[in-house]
Coordinates of C-alpha atoms and ligand atoms in Angstrom, one line a residue:
M24 CA 62.7 -34.3 -2.7
M25 CA 61.9 -37.0 -0.1
S26 CA 64.8 -37.8 2.2
L27 CA 65.7 -41.3 2.9
Y28 CA 64.4 -40.8 6.4
Q29 CA 61.0 -39.6 5.2
C30 CA 60.8 -42.5 2.7
L31 CA 61.6 -45.0 5.5
L32 CA 58.9 -43.4 7.7
A33 CA 56.3 -43.6 4.9
V34 CA 57.1 -47.3 4.3
L35 CA 56.9 -48.0 8.1
C36 CA 53.6 -46.1 8.3
C37 CA 52.1 -48.0 5.5
A38 CA 53.1 -51.2 7.0
A39 CA 51.4 -50.1 10.2
C40 CA 48.3 -49.1 8.4
A41 CA 48.1 -52.4 6.6
R42 CA 48.5 -54.3 9.9
A43 CA 45.7 -52.2 11.5
H44 CA 43.6 -52.8 8.4
W45 CA 42.9 -49.1 8.1
F46 CA 42.2 -49.3 4.5
H47 CA 41.3 -52.9 4.2
P48 CA 38.1 -53.1 2.2
A49 CA 36.9 -56.1 4.1
A50 CA 37.3 -54.3 7.4
T51 CA 35.4 -51.3 6.1
A52 CA 32.6 -53.5 4.8
G53 CA 32.5 -55.4 8.1
R54 CA 32.1 -52.3 10.0
A55 CA 29.3 -51.0 7.8
A56 CA 27.4 -54.2 8.2
A57 CA 28.0 -54.5 12.0
T58 CA 25.2 -53.1 14.1
T59 CA 27.1 -53.3 17.4
R60 CA 29.9 -51.0 18.2
V61 CA 33.1 -52.6 19.2
E62 CA 34.5 -49.9 21.3
T63 CA 37.1 -52.2 22.9
S64 CA 38.8 -52.4 19.5
A65 CA 41.2 -49.6 18.8
N66 CA 40.4 -50.0 15.2
Y67 CA 36.8 -49.0 15.8
W68 CA 37.9 -45.5 16.9
V69 CA 40.4 -45.2 14.1
Q70 CA 37.8 -46.0 11.6
D71 CA 35.3 -43.7 13.2
A72 CA 37.8 -40.9 12.8
Q73 CA 38.7 -41.8 9.3
A74 CA 35.1 -41.9 8.3
A75 CA 34.6 -38.4 9.9
I76 CA 37.5 -37.0 7.8
D77 CA 36.0 -38.5 4.7
A78 CA 32.6 -37.0 5.4
R79 CA 34.2 -33.6 6.0
L80 CA 36.2 -33.8 2.8
A81 CA 33.1 -34.8 0.8
Q82 CA 31.1 -31.9 2.1
V83 CA 30.0 -29.3 -0.3
E84 CA 28.9 -26.0 1.1
S85 CA 26.1 -24.3 -0.8
V86 CA 26.9 -20.8 -1.9
K87 CA 23.4 -20.1 -3.1
K88 CA 21.4 -17.4 -1.5
A89 CA 19.7 -18.6 1.6
R90 CA 16.1 -18.1 0.5
N91 CA 14.8 -19.4 3.8
V92 CA 16.3 -19.0 7.2
I93 CA 15.1 -20.7 10.4
M94 CA 16.5 -19.9 13.7
F95 CA 15.9 -22.4 16.5
L96 CA 16.5 -21.1 20.0
G97 CA 16.7 -23.4 22.9
D98 CA 16.1 -21.0 25.8
G99 CA 18.8 -21.8 28.4
M100 CA 20.1 -24.7 26.4
S101 CA 23.6 -24.8 27.8
V102 CA 26.3 -27.1 26.5
P103 CA 26.0 -29.5 29.6
T104 CA 22.2 -29.6 28.8
L105 CA 23.1 -30.9 25.3
A106 CA 25.4 -33.6 26.6
A107 CA 22.8 -34.7 29.2
A108 CA 20.0 -34.6 26.7
R109 CA 21.8 -36.7 24.1
T110 CA 22.6 -39.2 26.8
L111 CA 19.0 -39.4 27.9
L112 CA 17.9 -39.8 24.3
G113 CA 20.2 -42.8 23.9
Q114 CA 19.2 -44.3 27.2
R115 CA 15.5 -44.0 26.2
Q116 CA 16.5 -46.0 23.1
G117 CA 18.1 -48.7 25.3
N118 CA 21.7 -47.8 24.7
T119 CA 24.4 -46.5 27.0
G120 CA 23.6 -43.0 25.7
E121 CA 26.7 -41.0 25.7
E122 CA 27.5 -41.8 22.1
T123 CA 24.1 -40.6 20.8
K124 CA 23.9 -37.5 18.6
L125 CA 21.0 -35.0 18.7
H126 CA 19.8 -34.3 15.2
F127 CA 21.3 -30.8 15.1
E128 CA 24.6 -32.1 16.5
T129 CA 25.1 -33.6 13.0
F130 CA 25.1 -30.1 11.4
P131 CA 28.4 -29.4 9.6
T132 CA 29.4 -26.2 11.4
I133 CA 29.5 -25.5 15.1
G134 CA 30.6 -22.3 16.9
L135 CA 30.4 -20.7 20.3
V136 CA 29.0 -17.3 21.3
K137 CA 29.6 -15.0 24.2
T138 CA 26.3 -14.1 25.8
Y139 CA 27.0 -11.2 28.2
C140 CA 25.0 -8.0 27.8
V141 CA 26.1 -4.3 27.9
D142 CA 25.3 -4.0 31.6
A143 CA 25.2 -7.7 32.6
Q144 CA 27.9 -10.3 33.1
I145 CA 25.2 -13.0 33.0
A146 CA 22.4 -12.4 30.6
D147 CA 18.6 -12.7 30.5
S148 CA 16.5 -13.6 27.6
A149 CA 15.6 -10.0 26.7
C150 CA 19.1 -8.6 26.1
T151 CA 20.2 -11.8 24.4
A152 CA 17.1 -11.8 22.1
T153 CA 18.1 -8.2 21.1
A154 CA 21.6 -9.6 20.3
Y155 CA 20.7 -12.7 18.3
L156 CA 17.7 -11.1 16.5
C157 CA 18.6 -7.4 16.1
G158 CA 22.4 -7.8 16.0
V159 CA 23.0 -5.3 18.8
K160 CA 23.9 -5.9 22.5
N161 CA 21.9 -3.9 24.9
N162 CA 20.9 -3.9 28.6
Y163 CA 19.4 -6.6 30.8
G164 CA 15.6 -6.7 30.6
A165 CA 15.2 -4.5 27.5
I166 CA 14.1 -5.7 24.0
G167 CA 14.7 -4.2 20.6
V168 CA 16.2 -1.0 21.9
D169 CA 19.9 0.0 22.1
A170 CA 22.0 0.3 25.3
T171 CA 21.1 3.9 25.9
V172 CA 17.8 2.4 27.4
R173 CA 18.1 1.0 30.9
R174 CA 15.5 -1.5 32.0
G175 CA 12.2 0.4 32.8
D176 CA 13.2 3.7 31.2
C177 CA 10.0 4.2 29.2
Q178 CA 10.9 7.7 28.2
T179 CA 14.2 7.0 26.5
A180 CA 12.6 3.9 24.8
S181 CA 9.8 6.0 23.4
N182 CA 12.4 7.8 21.2
T183 CA 12.4 5.7 18.0
A184 CA 16.1 6.6 17.5
T185 CA 16.8 4.0 20.2
H186 CA 14.9 1.3 18.4
V187 CA 16.9 -1.4 16.5
E188 CA 15.5 -3.5 13.7
S189 CA 15.3 -7.3 13.9
I190 CA 16.2 -9.8 11.1
A191 CA 12.4 -10.3 10.8
E192 CA 12.1 -6.7 9.6
W193 CA 15.0 -7.2 7.2
A194 CA 13.2 -10.3 5.8
L195 CA 9.9 -8.4 5.4
A196 CA 11.7 -5.5 3.6
D197 CA 13.0 -8.0 1.1
G198 CA 9.5 -9.3 0.4
R199 CA 9.9 -12.5 2.4
D200 CA 7.4 -13.8 4.9
V201 CA 8.0 -14.1 8.7
G202 CA 6.7 -16.5 11.3
I203 CA 7.3 -17.0 15.1
V204 CA 6.7 -20.2 17.0
T205 CA 7.3 -20.8 20.7
T206 CA 6.3 -22.9 23.7
T207 CA 6.3 -19.9 26.0
R208 CA 3.9 -17.0 26.0
I209 CA 4.2 -15.4 22.6
T210 CA 4.9 -12.1 24.4
H211 CA 7.8 -13.6 26.3
A212 CA 11.3 -12.1 25.8
S213 CA 12.7 -14.4 23.2
P214 CA 9.9 -14.3 20.6
A215 CA 9.3 -10.6 21.4
G216 CA 12.8 -9.9 20.1
T217 CA 11.5 -10.4 16.6
F218 CA 9.0 -7.6 16.8
A219 CA 8.9 -5.6 20.1
K220 CA 10.7 -2.4 21.2
T221 CA 10.4 -2.1 25.0
A222 CA 12.4 -0.9 28.0
N223 CA 11.0 -3.7 30.2
R224 CA 10.3 -7.3 29.1
T225 CA 7.6 -7.7 31.7
W226 CA 5.3 -5.1 30.0
E227 CA 3.5 -7.9 28.2
N228 CA 0.1 -6.4 28.7
D229 CA -1.1 -2.8 29.3
G230 CA -1.8 -3.5 33.0
E231 CA 2.0 -4.0 33.6
V232 CA 2.7 -0.6 32.0
S233 CA -0.1 1.4 33.6
Q234 CA 0.5 0.0 37.1
M235 CA 3.9 1.8 37.0
G236 CA 2.2 5.1 36.4
L237 CA 3.4 5.1 32.7
N238 CA 1.4 6.0 29.7
A239 CA 0.6 3.0 27.4
K240 CA 0.9 5.5 24.4
D241 CA 4.6 6.1 25.2
C242 CA 5.3 2.5 26.1
P243 CA 2.8 0.2 24.3
D244 CA 2.7 -3.3 25.7
I245 CA 4.2 -6.2 23.9
A246 CA 0.9 -7.9 22.9
H247 CA -0.4 -4.6 21.5
Q248 CA 2.8 -4.2 19.5
L249 CA 2.5 -7.7 18.0
V250 CA -1.0 -7.1 16.8
H251 CA -0.8 -3.4 15.7
H252 CA 2.8 -2.4 15.0
H253 CA 5.2 -3.1 12.3
P254 CA 6.6 -5.8 12.0
G255 CA 4.4 -8.0 14.2
N256 CA 1.2 -7.1 12.3
K257 CA 2.8 -8.5 9.1
F258 CA 3.8 -11.9 10.6
K259 CA 2.0 -14.7 8.7
V260 CA 2.5 -17.3 11.5
I261 CA 2.2 -16.6 15.2
F262 CA 2.1 -19.8 17.4
G263 CA 2.6 -20.1 21.1
G264 CA 1.0 -19.5 24.5
G265 CA 0.1 -16.3 26.3
K266 CA -3.5 -15.6 25.5
R267 CA -3.9 -13.7 28.7
A268 CA -2.1 -10.6 27.4
F269 CA -4.6 -10.5 24.6
L270 CA -7.8 -10.5 26.6
P271 CA -9.5 -8.2 29.1
N272 CA -9.3 -9.2 32.8
T273 CA -13.1 -9.4 32.7
E274 CA -13.1 -12.0 30.0
Q275 CA -12.4 -15.7 30.1
D276 CA -10.7 -17.6 27.4
E277 CA -11.9 -20.9 25.9
K278 CA -10.5 -22.9 28.8
G279 CA -11.8 -20.5 31.5
S280 CA -8.7 -18.4 32.3
Y281 CA -9.2 -14.7 32.7
G282 CA -7.3 -12.2 30.6
R283 CA -4.9 -9.6 32.1
R284 CA -5.7 -6.5 30.1
L285 CA -7.0 -3.4 31.9
D286 CA -8.0 -1.5 28.7
N287 CA -10.9 -3.8 28.0
R288 CA -9.5 -4.6 24.6
N289 CA -9.6 -8.1 22.9
L290 CA -6.5 -8.2 20.8
I291 CA -7.4 -11.5 19.2
K292 CA -10.6 -9.9 17.8
E293 CA -8.5 -6.9 16.8
W294 CA -6.0 -9.1 15.0
E295 CA -8.9 -10.7 13.1
N296 CA -10.5 -7.3 12.3
D297 CA -7.2 -6.1 11.0
K298 CA -7.0 -9.1 8.6
V299 CA -10.6 -8.6 7.5
S300 CA -10.0 -4.9 6.7
R301 CA -7.0 -6.0 4.6
N302 CA -9.1 -8.7 3.0
V303 CA -6.6 -11.5 3.6
S304 CA -7.4 -15.0 4.6
H305 CA -6.7 -15.7 8.2
Q306 CA -7.6 -18.0 11.1
Y307 CA -7.3 -17.9 14.9
V308 CA -6.9 -21.3 16.6
W309 CA -6.6 -22.4 20.2
N310 CA -6.2 -26.2 20.2
R311 CA -4.5 -28.9 18.3
E312 CA -7.5 -30.2 16.4
Q313 CA -8.3 -26.8 15.0
L314 CA -4.6 -26.3 14.1
M315 CA -4.4 -29.6 12.2
S316 CA -7.6 -28.9 10.3
L317 CA -5.9 -25.9 8.8
N318 CA -3.5 -28.2 6.9
D319 CA -6.0 -28.8 4.1
D320 CA -6.4 -25.2 3.2
L321 CA -3.8 -23.0 4.9
P322 CA -4.9 -19.4 5.4
E323 CA -2.5 -16.6 4.6
Y324 CA -2.3 -15.5 8.3
M325 CA -2.5 -17.8 11.3
L326 CA -2.7 -16.9 15.0
G327 CA -2.5 -19.9 17.4
L328 CA -2.6 -19.2 21.1
F329 CA -2.9 -22.5 22.9
E330 CA -2.6 -21.6 26.6
S331 CA -3.4 -18.6 28.8
S332 CA 0.3 -18.5 29.9
H333 CA 3.1 -20.8 28.7
M334 CA 2.3 -24.0 26.8
T335 CA 2.4 -27.2 29.0
Y336 CA 5.7 -29.1 29.2
H337 CA 5.6 -31.9 26.6
M338 CA 5.8 -34.7 29.2
K339 CA 2.9 -33.2 31.1
S340 CA 0.7 -32.1 28.2
D341 CA -2.4 -33.7 26.7
P342 CA -1.3 -34.5 23.1
Q343 CA -4.9 -34.2 21.9
S344 CA -5.2 -30.6 23.0
E345 CA -1.8 -29.1 22.6
P346 CA 0.3 -29.4 19.5
T347 CA 4.0 -30.3 19.8
L348 CA 6.8 -27.9 18.8
A349 CA 7.5 -30.2 15.8
E350 CA 3.9 -30.0 14.7
L351 CA 3.8 -26.2 15.0
T352 CA 7.1 -26.0 13.1
E353 CA 5.9 -28.2 10.3
L354 CA 2.7 -26.1 9.8
A355 CA 4.7 -22.9 9.9
I356 CA 7.1 -24.1 7.2
R357 CA 4.2 -25.3 5.0
S358 CA 2.6 -22.0 5.2
L359 CA 5.7 -19.7 4.8
R360 CA 7.3 -21.6 2.0
R361 CA 4.5 -20.6 -0.3
N362 CA 6.4 -17.3 -0.7
E363 CA 8.8 -17.7 -3.6
K364 CA 11.1 -15.1 -2.2
G365 CA 11.5 -17.1 1.0
F366 CA 11.0 -16.6 4.7
F367 CA 12.4 -16.1 8.1
L368 CA 11.1 -18.3 10.9
F369 CA 11.9 -18.1 14.6
V370 CA 11.2 -21.3 16.6
E371 CA 11.8 -21.4 20.3
G372 CA 12.0 -24.3 22.7
G373 CA 11.3 -21.9 25.5
R374 CA 10.6 -24.2 28.4
I375 CA 14.1 -25.7 28.8
D376 CA 14.8 -22.5 30.7
H377 CA 11.8 -22.8 33.0
A378 CA 12.5 -26.4 33.9
H379 CA 16.1 -25.5 34.8
H380 CA 14.9 -22.6 36.9
D381 CA 12.8 -25.1 38.9
N382 CA 15.7 -27.7 39.1
L383 CA 13.4 -30.1 37.2
V384 CA 16.1 -31.7 35.1
E385 CA 14.2 -34.4 33.2
L386 CA 11.8 -31.8 31.9
A387 CA 14.6 -29.5 30.8
L388 CA 16.2 -32.4 28.9
D389 CA 13.0 -33.6 27.4
E390 CA 12.1 -30.1 26.2
T391 CA 15.6 -30.0 24.5
L392 CA 14.7 -33.3 22.8
E393 CA 11.4 -31.9 21.7
M394 CA 13.2 -29.0 20.0
D395 CA 15.5 -31.4 18.4
K396 CA 12.5 -33.2 16.9
A397 CA 11.3 -29.8 15.5
V398 CA 14.8 -29.3 14.0
A399 CA 14.6 -32.7 12.4
T400 CA 11.2 -31.9 10.9
A401 CA 12.6 -28.7 9.4
T402 CA 15.6 -30.5 7.8
Q403 CA 13.2 -33.0 6.2
L404 CA 11.1 -30.2 4.7
L405 CA 13.8 -27.9 3.5
S406 CA 16.9 -28.4 1.3
E407 CA 20.4 -27.6 2.5
D408 CA 20.9 -26.0 -0.9
D409 CA 18.8 -22.9 -0.2
S410 CA 17.7 -23.0 3.4
L411 CA 19.9 -22.0 6.3
I412 CA 19.1 -23.5 9.7
V413 CA 20.8 -22.2 12.8
V414 CA 20.3 -23.7 16.2
T415 CA 21.5 -22.0 19.3
A416 CA 20.7 -20.9 22.9
D417 CA 20.3 -17.5 24.5
H418 CA 22.3 -18.2 27.7
A419 CA 23.5 -21.0 29.8
H420 CA 22.2 -22.4 33.1
V421 CA 24.1 -23.8 36.2
M422 CA 23.3 -27.5 35.8
T423 CA 26.4 -29.6 36.0
F424 CA 27.0 -33.1 34.6
N425 CA 29.4 -34.3 37.4
G426 CA 31.1 -37.1 39.2
Y427 CA 32.9 -40.2 37.9
S428 CA 30.1 -42.4 36.8
N429 CA 30.6 -45.5 34.7
R430 CA 29.6 -45.7 31.2
G431 CA 25.8 -46.0 30.5
R432 CA 24.8 -45.1 34.1
D433 CA 21.3 -43.7 34.4
I434 CA 21.8 -40.0 33.5
L435 CA 18.9 -39.1 35.9
G436 CA 20.2 -41.2 38.8
P437 CA 22.9 -41.2 41.4
S438 CA 26.6 -40.9 40.6
R439 CA 28.8 -43.9 41.3
D440 CA 30.7 -41.6 43.6
V441 CA 30.1 -40.5 47.2
D442 CA 31.1 -37.3 48.9
L443 CA 33.6 -36.8 51.8
D444 CA 30.9 -37.9 54.3
N445 CA 30.1 -41.0 52.2
V446 CA 26.8 -39.5 51.1
P447 CA 25.9 -40.2 47.4
Y448 CA 25.0 -37.4 45.0
M449 CA 23.3 -37.2 41.6
T450 CA 25.0 -37.1 38.3
L451 CA 23.1 -34.0 37.3
T452 CA 23.0 -31.3 40.0
Y453 CA 22.7 -27.6 40.1
A454 CA 24.8 -24.9 41.7
N455 CA 21.7 -23.1 43.0
G456 CA 17.9 -23.1 43.0
P457 CA 14.9 -24.1 44.9
G458 CA 16.0 -27.8 45.4
F459 CA 18.1 -27.0 48.5
R460 CA 17.8 -29.4 51.4
S461 CA 18.9 -28.3 54.9
H462 CA 21.9 -30.1 56.2
V463 CA 21.6 -32.2 59.4
N464 CA 24.5 -32.0 61.8
D465 CA 26.5 -30.4 59.0
I466 CA 25.9 -33.4 56.7
R467 CA 24.2 -33.1 53.4
P468 CA 21.1 -35.2 53.2
D469 CA 21.2 -38.2 50.9
V470 CA 18.8 -37.2 48.1
T471 CA 19.4 -40.4 46.2
A472 CA 17.5 -42.1 49.0
E473 CA 14.4 -40.1 48.0
S474 CA 12.4 -42.8 46.3
N475 CA 10.7 -40.3 43.9
Y476 CA 13.9 -39.0 42.3
R477 CA 12.7 -40.2 38.9
S478 CA 9.4 -38.3 39.2
L479 CA 9.0 -35.3 36.9
D480 CA 8.4 -32.9 39.9
W481 CA 11.5 -34.0 41.8
E482 CA 13.8 -31.1 42.4
S483 CA 17.5 -31.9 42.0
H484 CA 19.7 -30.9 44.9
V485 CA 21.7 -27.7 44.9
D486 CA 24.4 -25.8 46.8
V487 CA 22.9 -22.4 47.1
P488 CA 19.3 -22.0 48.1
L489 CA 17.4 -19.7 45.8
E490 CA 13.8 -19.3 44.8
D491 CA 14.8 -19.7 41.2
E492 CA 17.9 -21.4 39.8
T493 CA 19.9 -18.9 37.8
H494 CA 21.3 -18.5 34.3
G495 CA 25.0 -19.2 33.7
G496 CA 27.6 -16.9 32.2
D497 CA 29.3 -19.5 30.0
D498 CA 29.2 -19.6 26.2
V499 CA 26.5 -21.3 24.3
A500 CA 26.8 -23.4 21.1
V501 CA 25.7 -22.5 17.6
F502 CA 24.9 -25.2 15.0
A503 CA 24.5 -24.3 11.3
R504 CA 23.4 -26.1 8.2
G505 CA 22.7 -24.8 4.7
P506 CA 24.2 -21.9 2.6
R507 CA 27.3 -20.3 4.1
H508 CA 27.1 -22.5 7.2
S509 CA 30.9 -22.3 7.7
M510 CA 30.5 -18.6 8.5
F511 CA 29.1 -19.6 11.9
T512 CA 32.3 -21.2 13.1
G513 CA 34.6 -19.7 15.8
L514 CA 34.0 -17.9 19.1
Y515 CA 32.3 -14.6 18.7
E516 CA 29.7 -12.1 20.1
Q517 CA 26.2 -13.3 20.1
S518 CA 25.1 -10.1 18.4
Q519 CA 26.9 -11.2 15.2
L520 CA 24.4 -14.0 14.6
P521 CA 21.7 -12.1 12.8
H522 CA 24.4 -10.4 10.7
L523 CA 25.7 -13.8 9.6
M524 CA 22.2 -15.0 8.8
A525 CA 21.5 -11.8 6.9
Y526 CA 24.7 -12.2 5.0
A527 CA 23.8 -15.7 3.8
A528 CA 20.2 -14.6 3.1
C529 CA 21.2 -11.4 1.4
I530 CA 18.8 -9.3 3.4
G531 CA 19.3 -6.3 5.7
P532 CA 21.6 -3.3 5.6
G533 CA 24.9 -5.1 6.1
R534 CA 27.2 -7.2 3.8
H535 CA 25.5 -9.8 1.5
A536 CA 27.0 -13.0 0.2
C537 CA 25.3 -12.5 -3.2
V538 CA 25.7 -9.5 -5.4
S539 CA 22.2 -9.0 -6.8
A540 CA 21.6 -8.1 -10.4
A541 CA 20.4 -4.7 -9.2
H542 CA 23.9 -3.9 -7.8
L543 CA 25.8 -4.9 -10.9
P544 CA 25.2 -1.7 -12.9
T545 CA 26.6 0.2 -9.9
A546 CA 29.7 -1.9 -9.9
H547 CA 30.1 -1.4 -13.7
F548 CA 29.8 2.3 -13.2
F549 CA 32.7 2.4 -10.8
I550 CA 34.8 0.2 -13.0
A551 CA 34.1 2.6 -15.9
L552 CA 35.0 5.6 -13.7
F553 CA 38.2 3.9 -12.6
A554 CA 39.1 3.2 -16.3
L555 CA 38.4 6.8 -17.2
F556 CA 40.6 8.3 -14.5
T557 CA 43.5 5.8 -14.4
P558 CA 45.3 7.4 -17.3
I559 CA 45.1 10.8 -15.6
L560 CA 46.3 9.3 -12.3
L561 CA 49.2 7.7 -14.0
K562 CA 50.4 10.9 -15.6
Ligands
NAG623 C1 9.5 -3.8 34.9 O1 8.1 -3.9 35.0 C2 7.6 -4.6 36.1 C3 6.1 -4.6 36.0 O2 5.7 -5.3 34.8 C4 8.0 -3.9 37.4 O3 7.6 -4.7 38.5 C5 9.5 -3.7 37.4 O4 9.9 -3.0 38.6 C6 10.0 -3.0 36.2 N1 11.5 -2.9 36.2 C7 12.1 -1.7 36.2 C8 13.6 -1.8 36.3 O5 11.5 -0.7 36.0
NAG624 C1 -11.1 -9.8 -1.3 O1 -10.3 -10.8 -1.8 C2 -11.1 -11.7 -2.6 C3 -10.2 -12.9 -2.8 O2 -8.8 -12.6 -3.0 C4 -11.5 -11.0 -3.8 O3 -12.2 -11.9 -4.7 C5 -12.3 -9.8 -3.4 O4 -12.7 -9.1 -4.6 C6 -11.6 -8.9 -2.4 N1 -12.5 -7.9 -1.9 C7 -12.2 -6.6 -1.9 C8 -13.2 -5.7 -1.3 O5 -11.1 -6.2 -2.2
ZN625 ZN1 15.5 -17.9 32.4

């Protein structure tokens, strides 16, 4: 029963609502029609919140099997990177910026993951790749092996009992197809997490292994594993950079760069020969034009290696010669979705990390926006009903979004504030890295007076001088859309991610969201058994 007090409260509230026009149809229509935001009106924010509640209530989560799973990995894409990137995006569009949303920031579920590794408080891309692709935390620098393997311990890693399977293997075992796409070398730590088992992430070619006095038979290099071992040799799409790990050091690639292999093997030819011997259609490409020409008649297997090392930063690349991450993603999806059982695709925006390491903040933000475009492409091509898309990062960085700047201030420019010596500072700065400037008479130099601070090669200023800016130990965000997306909410270990994806996709050895028809007879058997014994147990 409603008390008189509650009743009174309800009446008062309704009166207040009416006065604020919360539910006034005209007010709602007016807002929908308006193109400018009226942030000075309290009503604007109230309506914004009410619309968000309505959107949440209207949401229907698909409980269908996730036939397709795409994992987007922004290497080093920390939470401050997201806030700064969305602001840059908005400012590029002529707005104040802060209010902008990246495409994947509209996904219905967001979580946080803890990125530490078994022997490391602050992670690298190798142990984190093992966590978010194989579902097991391990040691810094090692990929696809458990934590009994310390970095560089070839002998322990040569024991297959230390190897852990990736979600790519779980997908293949279920008859689905697999692809990997990255802007880094394809043998780099993150993509290698889908296929490689190695004690040392830098063993990308055989020379790195043999120079340490180790036998390549015990510790095969990462490029070799991709071409000749399960599961890499079954990947239908392989797009990225890193050609040098595939070619002999005596041989030049199409652009004149020498390979790095000491065993005189050409793994690109060996990849082609393997597909010929299996009589499957295949194509190797090394530039954008060749890649785009595949669109008309997609071969079953595609290997695209577009640079000797990493692909060029988007803002510095020649769009005619190098494809964008969105273009690579689109072609990968068009290829993989031909499998009716579905696919697993790993897409990495890998150079966010590199730009941060060099304190090149605009490039880090732009690479984030490039990955966001790739996510948008994927959402256009795949339905929320049967395709799970997860966007996350491997670890954070030490870029800070700091000061007390006014709304809409240039995200790449000086803060409105000055320090204790009256010296201005930038809104985006780093705790450490190569951008250190020596102090003069104990006073920090004014970097905002450097006229080239908007150039792409300008290093932001830092507190601690280091050759390379470091990773951060803070949590990274997870965005999910598609079947069972709400499973990705909360704060949890990064190693749970592939288990959650596998649950939604019903692949792998763990729990599955769907009980397949094949499992039903087993369930019936146990029910029958239970029925048979219940009378006896009750006696
Ligand atoms: C990993 O391999 C590189 C060579 O590729 C070597 O310089 C480094 O010392 C190795 N790390 C360990 C811990 O063995
Ligand atoms: C190779 O595949 C083609 C097309 O699928 C088929 O016509 C041909 O018979 C196959 N060749 C062999 C040797 O299996
Ligand atoms: Zn890094």
